PDB file of C-alpha atoms in Angstrom:
ATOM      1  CA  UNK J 743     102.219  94.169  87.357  1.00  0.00           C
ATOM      2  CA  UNK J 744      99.647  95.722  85.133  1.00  0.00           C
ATOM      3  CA  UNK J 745      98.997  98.825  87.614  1.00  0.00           C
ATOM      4  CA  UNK J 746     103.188  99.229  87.994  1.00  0.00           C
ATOM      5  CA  UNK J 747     103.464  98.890  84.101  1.00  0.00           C
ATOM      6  CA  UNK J 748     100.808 101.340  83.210  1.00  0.00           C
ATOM      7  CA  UNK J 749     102.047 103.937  85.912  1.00  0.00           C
ATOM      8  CA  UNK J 750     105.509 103.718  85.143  1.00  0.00           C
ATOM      9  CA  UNK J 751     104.928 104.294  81.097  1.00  0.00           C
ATOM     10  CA  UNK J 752     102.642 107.203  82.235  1.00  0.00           C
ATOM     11  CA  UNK J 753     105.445 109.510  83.335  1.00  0.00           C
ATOM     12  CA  UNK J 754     106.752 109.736  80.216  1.00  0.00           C
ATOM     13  CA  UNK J 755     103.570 111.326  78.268  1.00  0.00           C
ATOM     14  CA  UNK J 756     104.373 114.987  77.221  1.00  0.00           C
ATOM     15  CA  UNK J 757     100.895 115.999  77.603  1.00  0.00           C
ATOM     16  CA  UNK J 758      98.995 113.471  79.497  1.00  0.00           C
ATOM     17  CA  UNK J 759      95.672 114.313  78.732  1.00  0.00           C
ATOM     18  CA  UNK J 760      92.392 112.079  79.343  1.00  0.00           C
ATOM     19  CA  UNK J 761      92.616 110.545  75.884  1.00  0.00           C
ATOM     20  CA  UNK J 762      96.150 110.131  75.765  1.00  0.00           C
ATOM     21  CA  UNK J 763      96.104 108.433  79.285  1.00  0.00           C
ATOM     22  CA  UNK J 764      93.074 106.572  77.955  1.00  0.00           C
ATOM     23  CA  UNK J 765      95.225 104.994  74.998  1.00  0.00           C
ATOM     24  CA  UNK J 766      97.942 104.383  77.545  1.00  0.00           C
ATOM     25  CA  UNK J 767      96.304 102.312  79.273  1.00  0.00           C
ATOM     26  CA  UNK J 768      94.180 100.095  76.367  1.00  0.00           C
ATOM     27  CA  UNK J 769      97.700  99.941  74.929  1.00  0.00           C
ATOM     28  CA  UNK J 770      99.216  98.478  78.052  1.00  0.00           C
ATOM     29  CA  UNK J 771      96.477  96.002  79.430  1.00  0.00           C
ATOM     30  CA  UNK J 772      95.839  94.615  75.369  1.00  0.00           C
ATOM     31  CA  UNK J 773      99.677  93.430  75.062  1.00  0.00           C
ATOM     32  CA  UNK J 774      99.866  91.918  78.282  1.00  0.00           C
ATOM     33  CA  UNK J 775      96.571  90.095  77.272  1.00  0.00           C
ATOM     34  CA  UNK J 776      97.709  88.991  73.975  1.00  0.00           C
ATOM     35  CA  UNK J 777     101.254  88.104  75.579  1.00  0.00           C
ATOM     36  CA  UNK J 778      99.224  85.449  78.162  1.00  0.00           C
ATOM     37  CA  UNK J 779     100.412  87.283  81.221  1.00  0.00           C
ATOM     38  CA  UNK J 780      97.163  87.734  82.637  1.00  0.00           C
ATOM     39  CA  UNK J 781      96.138  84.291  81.865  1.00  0.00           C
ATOM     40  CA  UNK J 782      96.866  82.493  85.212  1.00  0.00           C
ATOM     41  CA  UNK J 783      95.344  85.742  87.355  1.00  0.00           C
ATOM     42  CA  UNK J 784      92.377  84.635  87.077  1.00  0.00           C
ATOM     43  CA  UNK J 785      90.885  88.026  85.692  1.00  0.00           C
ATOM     44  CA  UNK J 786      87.798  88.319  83.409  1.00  0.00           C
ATOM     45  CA  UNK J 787      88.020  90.365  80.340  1.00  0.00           C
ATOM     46  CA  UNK J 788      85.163  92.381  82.377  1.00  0.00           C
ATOM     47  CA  UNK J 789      87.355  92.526  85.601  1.00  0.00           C
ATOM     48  CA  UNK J 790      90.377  93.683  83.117  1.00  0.00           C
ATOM     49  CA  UNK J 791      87.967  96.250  81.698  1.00  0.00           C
ATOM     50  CA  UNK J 792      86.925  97.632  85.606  1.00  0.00           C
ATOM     51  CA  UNK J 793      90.721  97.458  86.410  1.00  0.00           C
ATOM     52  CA  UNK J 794      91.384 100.031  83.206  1.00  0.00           C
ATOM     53  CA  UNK J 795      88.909 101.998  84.676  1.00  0.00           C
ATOM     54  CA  UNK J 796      90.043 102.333  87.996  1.00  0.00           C
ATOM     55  CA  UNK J 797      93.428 103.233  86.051  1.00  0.00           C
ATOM     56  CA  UNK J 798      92.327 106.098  83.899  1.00  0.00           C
ATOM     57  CA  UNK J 799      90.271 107.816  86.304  1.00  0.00           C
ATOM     58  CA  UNK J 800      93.443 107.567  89.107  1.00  0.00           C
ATOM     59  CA  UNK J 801      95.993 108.771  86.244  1.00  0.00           C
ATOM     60  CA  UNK J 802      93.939 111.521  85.061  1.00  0.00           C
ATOM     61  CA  UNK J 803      93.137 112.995  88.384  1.00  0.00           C
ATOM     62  CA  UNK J 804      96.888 112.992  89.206  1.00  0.00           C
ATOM     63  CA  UNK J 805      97.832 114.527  85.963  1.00  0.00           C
ATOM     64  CA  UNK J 806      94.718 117.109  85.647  1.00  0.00           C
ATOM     65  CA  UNK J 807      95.644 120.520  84.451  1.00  0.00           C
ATOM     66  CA  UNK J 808      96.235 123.210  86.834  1.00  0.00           C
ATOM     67  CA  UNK J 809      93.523 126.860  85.968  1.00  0.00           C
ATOM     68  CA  UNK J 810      96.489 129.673  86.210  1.00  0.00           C
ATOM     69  CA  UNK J 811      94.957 132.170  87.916  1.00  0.00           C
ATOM     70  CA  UNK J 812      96.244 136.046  86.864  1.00  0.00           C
ATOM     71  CA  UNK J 813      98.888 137.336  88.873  1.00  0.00           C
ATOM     72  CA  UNK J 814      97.483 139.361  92.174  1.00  0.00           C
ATOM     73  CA  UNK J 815      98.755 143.188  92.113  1.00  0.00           C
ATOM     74  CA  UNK J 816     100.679 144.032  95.473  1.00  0.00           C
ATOM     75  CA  UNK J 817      99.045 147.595  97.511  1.00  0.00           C
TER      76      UNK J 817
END
């Protein structure tokens, strides 16, 4: 639910960058703290913290910036 949420709401960023990923996900994983729907998974707060993580580094590896290289001249 958490993983599925945060993924989902990461397709929308305009420039998904490290920090904005970062935010993302703190934003994501706080509400559904505060909402109680990670009460009965049996999750610590330090297992929540590993799981954000795990996110962060996934998303920003599939969102990385591509180097453009300069165009190659044809003989």
């Amino acid at each position: 639910m958490l993983a599925d949420a945060i993924e989902s709401a990461s397709r929308v960023l305009v420039e998904p960058t490290p920090s904005r990923i970062e935010s993302l996900v703190e934003e994501i994983a706080m509400k559904r703290l505060l909402d109680g729907q990670l009460d009965a998974s049996g999750l610590t707060l330090s297992e929540v913290r590993v799981v954000q993580e795990s996110l962060v580094k996934s998303l920003t590896a599939v969102y990385h910036g591509r180097v453009k290289y300069p165009e190659q001249k044809t003989a």
